[in-house]
Short mmCIF file of C-alpha atoms in Angstrom, two decimals:
data_model
loop_
_atom_site.label_atom_id
_atom_site.label_comp_id
_atom_site.label_asym_id
_atom_site.label_seq_id
_atom_site.Cartn_x
_atom_site.Cartn_y
_atom_site.Cartn_z
CA MET A 168 210.41 338.06 240.95
CA THR A 169 212.96 336.15 244.10
CA ARG A 170 213.88 332.53 242.75
CA VAL A 171 214.45 330.03 245.60
CA VAL A 172 216.61 326.78 244.84
CA SER A 173 216.75 323.88 247.18
CA ILE A 174 219.29 321.39 247.77
CA TYR A 175 218.91 318.19 248.90
CA LEU A 176 220.98 315.30 250.50
CA PRO A 177 219.59 312.60 250.05
CA ASP A 178 222.59 309.78 250.96
CA LEU A 179 224.11 313.06 253.40
CA PRO A 180 224.74 310.27 256.64
CA THR A 181 226.10 307.60 254.04
CA ASP A 182 228.26 310.30 252.41
CA ARG A 183 229.90 311.58 255.68
CA ILE A 184 230.86 308.18 256.51
CA ARG A 185 232.49 307.59 253.04
CA ARG A 186 234.90 310.79 254.14
CA ALA A 187 235.26 310.30 256.79
CA ASP A 188 236.87 306.44 256.60
CA PRO A 189 238.18 306.53 252.39
CA SER A 190 239.58 303.22 253.83
CA LEU A 191 236.15 301.66 253.19
CA PRO A 192 235.11 299.93 249.23
CA VAL A 193 233.59 302.26 246.88
CA GLU A 194 231.09 298.85 246.63
CA GLN A 195 230.84 297.90 250.05
CA PRO A 196 226.94 298.53 251.06
CA ILE A 197 226.15 300.64 253.71
CA ALA A 198 223.71 301.14 256.20
CA VAL A 199 223.15 303.77 259.21
CA ILE A 200 221.24 302.58 262.08
CA ALA A 201 219.29 304.91 264.83
CA ARG A 202 217.31 303.24 267.33
CA SER A 203 214.10 304.32 269.34
CA GLY A 204 213.96 302.50 272.53
CA ALA A 205 215.33 298.66 272.91
CA LYS A 206 214.12 299.16 268.80
CA ARG A 207 217.00 299.44 265.94
CA TRP A 208 216.03 300.58 262.16
CA VAL A 209 217.89 301.99 259.26
CA SER A 210 217.58 305.68 258.18
CA ALA A 211 219.77 306.09 255.66
CA ALA A 212 221.26 304.19 253.36
CA ASP A 213 223.82 304.34 249.90
CA ALA A 214 223.38 303.65 246.51
CA ALA A 215 224.64 299.74 246.74
CA ALA A 216 222.10 299.69 249.90
CA LYS A 217 219.54 300.32 248.15
CA LYS A 218 220.21 298.11 245.72
CA ALA A 219 220.02 295.48 247.39
CA GLY A 220 216.78 296.12 249.63
CA VAL A 221 217.47 298.04 252.31
CA ARG A 222 214.79 300.88 252.99
CA PHE A 223 214.63 303.22 255.26
CA GLY A 224 212.63 302.79 258.34
CA MET A 225 213.32 298.70 257.72
CA ALA A 226 214.17 296.75 261.01
CA ALA A 227 218.41 296.13 261.46
CA ALA A 228 217.50 292.51 261.91
CA LYS A 229 215.78 292.18 258.65
CA ALA A 230 218.46 294.81 256.61
CA GLN A 231 221.69 292.67 258.19
CA ALA A 232 220.08 289.70 257.06
CA LEU A 233 219.20 290.17 254.07
CA PHE A 234 222.51 291.17 252.85
CA GLN A 235 224.97 288.67 254.47
CA GLY A 236 228.44 291.59 253.97
CA LEU A 237 226.52 295.11 254.86
CA THR A 238 227.79 297.64 256.93
CA MET A 239 226.29 299.24 259.44
CA ILE A 240 226.74 301.93 261.10
CA ASP A 241 224.82 303.84 264.41
CA ALA A 242 223.17 306.78 263.50
CA ASP A 243 225.11 310.04 264.83
CA PRO A 244 222.39 312.83 264.01
CA VAL A 245 225.04 315.43 265.68
CA ALA A 246 227.53 315.08 263.34
CA ASP A 247 225.07 314.94 260.58
CA ALA A 248 223.57 318.37 261.67
CA LEU A 249 227.79 320.06 261.92
CA ALA A 250 228.70 318.77 258.87
CA LEU A 251 224.71 319.86 257.02
CA GLU A 252 226.14 323.35 258.73
CA ARG A 253 229.47 323.32 256.89
CA ILE A 254 228.36 322.01 253.60
CA THR A 255 225.93 325.23 254.12
CA LEU A 256 228.49 327.97 255.38
CA TRP A 257 230.89 326.53 252.06
CA ALA A 258 227.45 327.29 249.42
CA LEU A 259 227.01 330.39 251.42
CA SER A 260 230.17 331.93 249.99
CA GLN A 261 229.99 330.10 246.59
CA TYR A 262 226.65 330.90 245.91
CA SER A 263 224.27 332.80 246.92
CA PRO A 264 224.15 335.45 249.63
CA ILE A 265 221.16 334.14 251.47
CA VAL A 266 222.13 330.65 252.58
CA ALA A 267 220.16 328.21 255.46
CA MET A 268 220.33 324.78 256.44
CA ASP A 269 216.84 323.30 255.72
CA ALA A 270 217.29 320.24 258.12
CA PRO A 271 218.14 317.52 258.28
CA ASN A 272 219.53 316.80 254.58
CA GLY A 273 218.79 319.93 252.93
CA ILE A 274 220.32 323.49 252.04
CA VAL A 275 218.14 326.59 250.59
CA MET A 276 219.50 329.95 249.19
CA ASP A 277 217.66 332.26 247.75
CA THR A 278 219.32 333.10 244.07
CA GLU A 279 218.38 337.06 242.94
CA GLY A 280 220.30 338.06 241.72
CA ALA A 281 223.07 335.23 241.89
CA ASP A 282 221.84 333.19 238.85
CA HIS A 283 223.61 335.76 236.13
CA LEU A 284 227.47 334.60 237.72
CA GLN A 285 226.81 331.22 236.91
CA GLY A 286 225.92 331.54 233.42
CA GLY A 287 221.94 331.08 234.44
CA GLU A 288 219.61 329.05 236.25
CA GLU A 289 219.96 325.77 234.69
CA PRO A 290 223.90 325.96 233.81
CA MET A 291 224.04 327.03 237.68
CA LEU A 292 222.01 323.55 239.34
CA ILE A 293 224.29 321.26 237.09
CA GLY A 294 227.30 323.02 238.47
CA ILE A 295 226.07 322.48 241.53
CA VAL A 296 226.02 319.05 241.54
CA ASN A 297 228.88 318.41 239.33
CA ARG A 298 230.48 320.47 242.67
CA PHE A 299 228.96 318.25 244.86
CA ARG A 300 229.58 315.48 243.36
CA GLY A 301 233.24 316.70 243.30
CA ARG A 302 232.66 316.95 247.13
CA SER A 303 231.68 313.27 247.04
CA LEU A 304 228.26 313.91 247.92
CA THR A 305 225.37 312.78 246.09
CA ALA A 306 222.21 316.03 246.04
CA ARG A 307 219.08 316.73 243.99
CA VAL A 308 218.31 320.59 243.09
CA ALA A 309 215.29 322.25 241.90
CA ILE A 310 215.16 326.00 241.80
CA ALA A 311 211.32 327.12 241.94
CA ASP A 312 209.61 330.65 242.79
CA THR A 313 209.02 330.06 246.60
CA TRP A 314 211.32 327.81 249.70
CA GLY A 315 208.34 325.57 249.81
CA ALA A 316 208.09 324.16 245.76
CA ALA A 317 211.83 324.03 245.33
CA HIS A 318 211.83 321.81 248.52
CA ALA A 319 209.01 319.29 247.45
CA CYS A 320 210.15 318.74 244.04
CA ALA A 321 214.11 318.24 244.56
CA ARG A 322 212.45 315.25 247.38
CA ALA A 323 209.95 314.37 244.31
CA ILE A 324 212.88 314.06 241.43
CA THR A 325 214.78 311.36 240.47
CA ARG A 326 216.59 312.67 238.21
CA GLU A 327 219.36 315.47 240.03
CA THR A 328 218.10 319.39 238.41
CA VAL A 329 214.60 320.01 237.51
CA VAL A 330 213.68 323.54 236.39
CA VAL A 331 210.05 325.24 237.75
CA PRO A 332 209.29 327.73 235.34
CA ARG A 333 208.53 331.01 236.93
CA GLY A 334 204.72 331.46 237.51
CA LYS A 335 204.03 327.66 237.32
CA THR A 336 203.66 326.14 240.91
CA ALA A 337 200.95 324.87 240.78
CA ARG A 338 200.84 322.76 237.22
CA ALA A 339 204.51 321.21 239.18
CA VAL A 340 203.11 320.52 242.97
CA GLU A 341 200.06 319.44 242.42
CA ARG A 342 200.62 316.09 242.07
CA LEU A 343 202.56 316.24 244.37
CA PRO A 344 202.86 313.76 247.95
CA ILE A 345 201.19 315.54 251.08
CA SER A 346 204.06 314.79 253.02
CA LEU A 347 206.71 317.05 251.30
CA LEU A 348 204.52 319.72 252.29
CA ARG A 349 206.53 320.00 255.54
CA LEU A 350 203.82 318.43 258.09
CA PRO A 351 204.01 316.87 261.12
CA GLU A 352 204.11 313.46 260.05
CA LYS A 353 201.23 312.82 262.58
CA VAL A 354 199.08 315.39 260.17
CA VAL A 355 200.63 313.53 257.43
CA GLY A 356 198.64 310.29 258.28
CA ASP A 357 195.94 311.90 259.63
CA LEU A 358 195.03 313.57 256.47
CA ARG A 359 196.14 310.19 254.77
CA THR A 360 193.13 307.89 256.86
CA LEU A 361 190.91 311.07 255.12
CA GLY A 362 191.29 309.92 251.41
CA PHE A 363 194.12 312.61 250.94
CA GLN A 364 196.81 311.79 248.40
CA ASN A 365 198.43 314.82 246.67
CA ILE A 366 198.56 318.63 247.22
CA GLY A 367 196.30 319.33 244.64
CA GLU A 368 193.56 317.59 246.51
CA LEU A 369 194.51 319.19 249.73
CA SER A 370 195.10 323.25 248.06
CA ALA A 371 190.99 322.45 246.80
CA THR A 372 189.72 322.39 249.71
CA PRO A 373 188.27 323.96 252.38
CA ARG A 374 189.95 325.60 254.08
CA ALA A 375 187.37 325.53 257.53
CA PRO A 376 186.81 322.23 257.77
CA LEU A 377 190.95 322.11 257.72
CA ALA A 378 191.79 324.49 259.88
CA LEU A 379 188.89 323.32 262.55
CA ARG A 380 190.34 319.49 262.55
CA PHE A 381 194.16 320.59 262.30
CA GLY A 382 194.82 323.88 262.96
CA PRO A 383 196.00 326.72 261.34
CA GLU A 384 199.63 324.50 259.47
CA ILE A 385 198.40 323.30 256.74
CA GLY A 386 196.72 326.30 255.38
CA ARG A 387 199.84 328.38 256.10
CA ARG A 388 201.95 325.26 254.48
CA LEU A 389 199.76 325.83 251.49
CA ASP A 390 200.18 329.78 251.24
CA GLN A 391 204.21 328.97 251.67
CA MET A 392 203.74 326.83 248.59
CA PHE A 393 202.01 328.60 246.43
CA GLY A 394 203.55 332.11 247.24
CA ARG A 395 200.46 333.64 249.09
CA LEU A 396 202.40 333.76 251.92
CA ALA A 397 206.60 334.96 252.40
CA GLU A 398 208.59 332.18 253.86
CA PRO A 399 211.79 334.58 254.78
CA ILE A 400 214.61 332.75 254.65
CA GLU A 401 217.28 333.63 257.07
CA PRO A 402 221.09 333.37 256.41
CA ILE A 403 223.30 331.38 257.67
CA ARG A 404 226.35 333.03 259.66
CA CYS A 405 229.87 332.44 262.04
CA PRO A 406 231.18 333.41 264.24
CA GLU A 407 234.44 334.49 262.05
CA LEU A 408 232.12 335.83 259.92
CA ILE A 409 232.66 339.68 260.04
CA GLU A 410 229.43 341.70 260.05
CA VAL A 411 227.95 345.21 260.55
CA SER A 412 224.71 346.25 259.88
CA ARG A 413 222.84 348.92 260.47
CA SER A 414 218.81 349.31 261.29
CA PHE A 415 217.23 352.24 260.84
CA ALA A 416 213.80 352.78 263.19
CA GLU A 417 211.92 354.68 259.81
CA PRO A 418 212.67 352.08 256.86
CA ILE A 419 214.57 355.01 254.62
CA GLY A 420 213.73 353.69 250.43
CA ALA A 421 214.99 357.14 248.24
CA ALA A 422 218.59 355.95 246.08
CA GLU A 423 220.77 358.35 247.45
CA THR A 424 220.28 357.36 251.21
CA ILE A 425 220.74 353.70 250.73
CA ASP A 426 223.79 354.53 249.06
CA LYS A 427 224.53 356.63 252.34
CA TYR A 428 224.52 354.13 254.83
CA VAL A 429 225.70 351.65 252.57
CA GLY A 430 228.94 354.06 251.79
CA ARG A 431 229.28 354.12 256.04
CA LEU A 432 228.32 350.49 256.39
CA VAL A 433 232.46 349.97 254.30
CA ILE A 434 233.69 352.41 256.27
CA GLN A 435 233.31 350.49 259.58
CA LEU A 436 234.15 346.64 257.48
CA CYS A 437 236.80 348.14 256.64
CA ASP A 438 237.90 349.24 260.61
CA GLU A 439 236.72 345.50 261.15
CA LEU A 440 239.02 344.16 258.75
CA GLN A 441 241.85 346.17 258.65
CA LYS A 442 241.69 345.39 262.94
CA HIS A 443 242.16 341.32 261.56
CA GLY A 444 244.15 342.40 259.25
CA LEU A 445 241.76 341.02 256.78
CA GLY A 446 240.83 342.31 253.30
CA VAL A 447 237.27 340.53 251.61
CA ARG A 448 237.28 338.82 248.48
CA ARG A 449 233.59 337.94 248.87
CA THR A 450 230.81 341.15 250.11
CA ASP A 451 227.24 340.88 250.31
CA LEU A 452 224.63 343.27 251.31
CA ILE A 453 221.54 341.92 253.04
CA ILE A 454 218.53 344.70 252.52
CA GLU A 455 215.73 343.15 255.58
CA LYS A 456 213.13 345.28 254.02
CA VAL A 457 209.48 346.19 256.16
CA ASP A 458 207.57 343.60 254.35
CA ASN A 459 209.82 340.54 256.44
CA THR A 460 211.43 339.84 252.74
CA ARG A 461 214.75 340.22 251.81
CA GLN A 462 216.74 341.00 249.51
CA ALA A 463 220.43 340.87 248.68
CA ILE A 464 224.06 341.70 246.50
CA ARG A 465 227.10 339.91 246.56
CA ALA A 466 230.49 341.92 245.01
CA GLY A 467 233.17 340.68 244.58
CA THR A 468 237.32 340.91 244.25
CA ALA A 469 240.18 338.98 242.48
CA LYS A 470 242.49 339.61 245.10
CA PRO A 471 241.66 340.89 248.33
CA ALA A 472 240.80 344.14 249.68
CA ARG A 473 239.66 347.20 252.45
CA ASP A 474 240.03 350.45 249.36
CA VAL A 475 236.68 352.23 251.19
CA ALA A 476 236.28 354.53 247.20
CA TRP A 477 236.34 350.82 245.47
CA LEU A 478 234.19 348.44 247.89
CA THR A 479 231.64 351.49 248.33
CA LYS A 480 231.85 351.89 244.47
CA LEU A 481 230.98 348.29 243.64
CA PHE A 482 228.15 348.28 245.64
CA ARG A 483 226.91 351.66 244.31
CA ASP A 484 227.62 351.02 240.63
CA ARG A 485 224.35 347.87 241.68
CA THR A 486 222.03 350.30 243.98
CA GLU A 487 219.60 350.64 241.15
CA LYS A 488 219.06 347.12 241.61
CA ILE A 489 217.04 347.13 244.85
CA GLU A 490 213.57 347.29 245.26
CA PRO A 491 213.07 348.68 248.82
CA GLY A 492 209.07 348.02 248.22
CA PHE A 493 207.19 349.74 251.90
CA GLY A 494 211.04 350.93 252.95
CA ILE A 495 213.66 349.16 253.95
CA GLU A 496 214.47 349.06 258.21
CA LYS A 497 217.82 346.86 258.04
CA LEU A 498 221.37 346.97 255.90
CA SER A 499 224.11 344.61 256.68
CA LEU A 500 227.27 344.14 254.42
CA VAL A 501 229.30 341.04 255.46
CA ALA A 502 233.27 340.09 254.66
CA VAL A 503 231.84 336.04 253.65
CA VAL A 504 235.55 335.36 251.95
CA SER A 505 238.34 337.14 253.81
CA GLU A 506 241.81 336.88 253.85
CA PRO A 507 245.54 338.68 255.15
CA LEU A 508 245.98 341.12 253.51
CA ALA A 509 249.57 343.47 254.61
CA GLU A 510 249.96 347.20 254.94
CA THR A 511 251.01 348.08 251.46
CA GLN A 512 252.84 351.49 250.00
CA ARG A 513 250.98 353.13 248.11
CA ALA A 514 252.39 356.44 246.16
CA SER A 515 255.29 357.73 247.50
CA SER A 516 257.67 360.61 245.63
CA LEU A 517 260.32 358.13 245.98
CA ILE A 518 259.41 355.43 244.61
CA GLU A 519 259.11 354.69 240.68
CA GLU A 520 255.26 354.25 240.00
CA ASP A 521 253.76 350.61 239.37
CA ALA A 522 253.07 349.44 236.19
CA THR A 523 249.40 350.30 235.17
CA ASP A 524 246.55 347.76 237.82
CA ILE A 525 243.90 345.95 236.41
CA VAL A 526 242.72 344.18 239.09
CA PRO A 527 239.45 346.74 238.67
CA LEU A 528 239.27 345.77 235.77
CA ILE A 529 238.71 342.77 235.98
CA ASP A 530 235.91 342.98 239.42
CA VAL A 531 234.62 345.38 237.05
CA PHE A 532 234.11 342.15 234.54
CA GLY A 533 233.50 339.35 237.49
CA ASN A 534 230.58 341.44 239.44
CA ARG A 535 228.77 341.94 235.46
CA GLY A 536 228.83 337.49 235.61
CA SER A 537 231.69 337.40 233.35
CA ARG A 538 234.35 334.68 233.50
CA VAL A 539 237.71 336.77 233.43
CA TYR A 540 240.46 334.12 233.38
CA ARG A 541 243.64 334.10 231.86
CA ALA A 542 245.65 330.89 230.07
CA ALA A 543 249.27 329.46 231.85
CA PRO A 544 251.43 326.65 230.63
CA VAL A 545 251.40 323.75 232.09
CA ALA A 546 255.41 321.51 232.65
CA SER A 547 253.50 318.63 230.32
CA ASP A 548 254.81 318.07 227.24
CA VAL A 549 251.04 316.63 225.37
CA PRO A 550 249.31 320.68 224.43
CA GLU A 551 246.08 320.48 224.83
CA ARG A 552 246.77 319.41 228.78
CA SER A 553 249.66 322.05 228.47
CA VAL A 554 247.73 325.43 229.28
CA GLN A 555 245.30 325.20 232.70
CA ARG A 556 242.41 328.43 233.19
CA ILE A 557 244.10 330.43 236.51
CA ALA A 558 242.45 333.42 238.15
CA ALA A 559 243.42 336.79 236.26
CA ALA A 560 245.16 337.78 239.26
CA SER A 561 246.48 335.11 240.08
CA ASP A 562 250.44 334.64 240.35
CA ASP A 563 253.04 333.96 237.93
CA ASN A 564 254.28 329.77 237.54
CA ASP A 565 257.89 329.15 237.36
CA VAL A 566 256.35 326.62 234.40
CA SER A 567 256.91 327.98 230.42
CA TRP A 568 256.40 326.86 228.09
CA SER A 569 258.77 325.26 225.62
CA HIS A 570 259.60 327.80 222.77
CA HIS A 571 262.24 324.39 220.82
CA TRP A 572 258.97 323.62 218.11
CA PRO A 573 256.87 326.62 216.62
CA ARG A 574 252.92 326.15 218.09
CA PRO A 575 249.66 327.20 217.64
CA VAL A 576 248.24 330.70 218.25
CA ARG A 577 244.96 328.71 218.49
CA LEU A 578 244.21 325.48 220.10
CA LEU A 579 240.92 323.61 219.65
CA ARG A 580 238.55 322.44 222.61
CA HIS A 581 239.01 319.18 220.61
CA PRO A 582 241.14 317.79 218.01
CA GLU A 583 239.46 317.46 215.29
CA LEU A 584 238.91 313.66 213.28
CA ILE A 585 239.93 314.96 209.68
CA ASP A 586 240.40 313.12 205.98
CA VAL A 587 244.14 313.10 204.84
CA ILE A 588 245.71 311.64 201.96
CA ALA A 589 249.66 310.74 202.50
CA LEU A 590 252.30 308.03 202.25
CA LEU A 591 253.28 306.29 205.24
CA PRO A 592 254.92 306.50 207.18
CA ASP A 593 256.41 310.03 207.70
CA GLN A 594 255.62 311.60 205.11
CA PRO A 595 252.96 315.23 205.02
CA PRO A 596 250.46 314.79 203.84
CA VAL A 597 249.33 316.17 200.12
CA SER A 598 245.60 316.72 200.66
CA VAL A 599 243.22 317.23 203.87
CA THR A 600 239.63 317.88 203.91
CA TRP A 601 238.35 319.66 206.97
CA ARG A 602 235.22 320.71 207.66
CA GLY A 603 233.72 319.84 203.93
CA LYS A 604 236.68 321.54 202.58
CA ARG A 605 239.55 320.05 200.35
CA ARG A 606 242.65 322.09 201.45
CA LYS A 607 245.48 321.12 198.71
CA VAL A 608 248.91 321.33 201.10
CA LYS A 609 251.54 322.98 199.55
CA ARG A 610 254.58 323.57 202.02
CA ALA A 611 254.89 321.16 204.89
CA ASP A 612 257.39 320.78 207.98
CA GLY A 613 257.80 318.06 209.66
CA PRO A 614 257.00 315.96 211.74
CA GLU A 615 257.49 316.06 215.75
CA ARG A 616 257.23 313.23 217.10
CA ILE A 617 254.89 313.62 221.40
CA PHE A 618 255.12 310.35 223.06
CA GLY A 619 252.05 310.01 226.04
CA GLU A 620 252.42 310.23 230.13
CA TRP A 621 252.96 306.76 230.07
CA TRP A 622 253.52 307.84 233.93
CA GLN A 623 249.90 309.09 234.10
CA ARG A 624 247.58 306.81 232.52
CA THR A 625 248.73 303.00 231.10
CA SER A 626 247.37 303.49 227.54
CA GLU A 627 249.31 306.12 226.85
CA TRP A 628 251.80 303.90 227.16
CA VAL A 629 252.97 303.00 223.82
CA ALA A 630 251.02 306.09 222.13
CA VAL A 631 252.29 307.99 219.52
CA ARG A 632 251.03 311.06 217.86
CA ASP A 633 253.31 313.46 214.87
CA TYR A 634 252.64 316.59 213.75
CA PHE A 635 253.10 318.49 210.76
CA VAL A 636 252.68 322.49 209.95
CA ILE A 637 251.19 322.07 206.79
CA GLU A 638 250.24 325.33 204.91
CA ASP A 639 247.66 324.90 201.91
CA ASP A 640 246.72 327.34 198.70
CA ALA A 641 245.04 329.07 200.67
CA GLY A 642 247.77 331.16 203.25
CA GLU A 643 246.27 328.87 205.55
CA ARG A 644 248.45 327.36 208.13
CA LEU A 645 247.00 323.90 210.49
CA TRP A 646 248.89 322.12 213.49
CA ILE A 647 247.50 318.40 212.16
CA TYR A 648 248.60 315.30 213.99
CA ARG A 649 248.66 311.62 212.68
CA SER A 650 247.72 309.39 215.85
CA GLY A 651 250.10 306.05 216.26
CA ASP A 652 253.51 306.29 214.35
CA GLY A 653 252.66 305.21 210.71
CA VAL A 654 253.38 301.72 211.13
CA ASP A 655 252.39 299.56 214.68
CA ALA A 656 248.48 299.48 215.22
CA ALA A 657 249.30 299.45 219.06
CA THR A 658 250.68 303.55 218.58
CA GLY A 659 247.32 304.75 217.90
CA SER A 660 244.76 304.11 215.13
CA HIS A 661 246.07 306.49 212.89
CA ARG A 662 243.63 307.99 211.44
CA TRP A 663 244.60 312.56 211.57
CA PHE A 664 243.20 315.72 213.19
CA VAL A 665 243.40 318.75 213.11
CA HIS A 666 245.27 320.32 216.51
CA GLY A 667 244.79 324.31 215.69
CA ILE A 668 245.13 327.09 213.64
CA PHE A 669 248.42 329.35 212.87
CA ALA A 670 247.92 333.13 212.62
#
C-alpha cells in the first residue's frame, strides 16, 4: 500500500533570506512583506518575529510598530519557487524516486519501497527533519496513506513529525480544519459561513447539496484524502537528468515481459550516459499503470557505473516487487545521480588482474537497505574523534592511526562511568567496578596522557585524560581513563571511565 510523505516548510521565505545573507544575526526578527495594490501585509515571519507577536496577514505598518527592530524584506515569490524547486530536486536524489513540489511551501513524495533504506518510517521522518535543519530549513513532516491526509497533518501539527498508521486516515483528519482540504479560499469561507469547521463534519454531510452549491471540488478533495480516488504524484524532472522511457500500446504485466523491457531501457540509458561521459550512482525505475498510479524502484551503486549487465541485474533482482495491477502502460528509467566516469581497461592478457572487486557486493547490501561503511582515521589525539565512517568504496585518505601506544579493538560509542579504587595521581587502579561487576586488577600499564584539543574548543584548554590498560583476574583487558590529572580540579572531574575493550 502506498505511503505518502508531506514535508511542510513553514518558514521557507525567511529561511531562504537567511541562507542568502549569512550576515543577518540569528536573533534578528525577519518579516516578509507582500503587496496587493497599495496594501502591504506580512506574508511570512520567522520564529523570532512570531515570538514578538508578528502574524501572517498583519498590516506591515502594524508589524513595524509592534517591534521596532523588525527587519522587513519585500516578498519574492519567484525566488521562493526556485528555492523550493532546488530543495525538491535534492529530496529526489536522497529519499524517493517519486517526489514533487507541493507549492507554495511544501514537498510531497511517495516512499513506497524507499523507507526501508532509511530504517523505517519514523527514523526516516526524524532523519528528514534533522537533515533539513542541517541545511538551515525548518520542516514539519507527516506520513499517511494519501497525499491529502499527509498534507493536512504536516500543516496541523506543532511537533516536527507525525506518523498516521495505515488505515487510520479518517481518525487522524476528522478534527482538522476545513482549510487544510486544499480548497479555494472563497469555498472555505462560504463553508465556514454555513457552520462547517472541521473535515469530519464536512465528510458526514450528504454530497448532493454540497455539489449543487459548490460543484464537484469538495467531493473530489474528500475522496482523495480518504483514498477513494487516486491522486498521482507527478515526479519532478529537470533537463539535466538523463531519462529513457518506453510506452506500450497494449499494457504489459508478465514478469518476463517487464524484465525484457527493463533490460532494453538499461541499454539505452547506458548509451546516453556514455555519450555524456557519465556513470550512474542512483537510478529510478518508474512504473506507470493503467489505473493512473505509479510505482517506483530505486537502485544505487557505490561507484559511478554504466555496466549494462550489472545495472540490469540490480533491477531484475527487485522486479518481483512490481504490482502491475490492470497493466503497465509506461516504463521510465531515470539517472537521478550521475558522476563523470572515464573509460577503463577491463581485462587484458598483457596486464595483471586486479584484486577482487567488492563494489558489487556493497551494491547488493546497499540496495537491501543495509548501511555499508568502513572506518577511516582522522588526525586527532582524542580517541573518539580519531575515527570516522566513510563510504565503503571511498578512496583511502592520507591520514594514518598512531601506533606508539596500544589501542583497543573495540572503542565504546560513549565512555561508561566506572567505580575505581586507585591512589592519585599516577597509580593504576587496584579494582574496577563496571556494569555491576567488580574486577580485581592483576596487571596495568600507564598512564598515557592525552590533552584536550584547545584549538577547537575553549572548554578543553586545560582538559586532561590519563589512560591505563588494565587486565583483570579473568584475563579481560580494558582501556580506562581518569578525567583530569589527579591533582588540579580544573583539568577534569577525576572520575573514571571505561573507553574500550582489547581482544
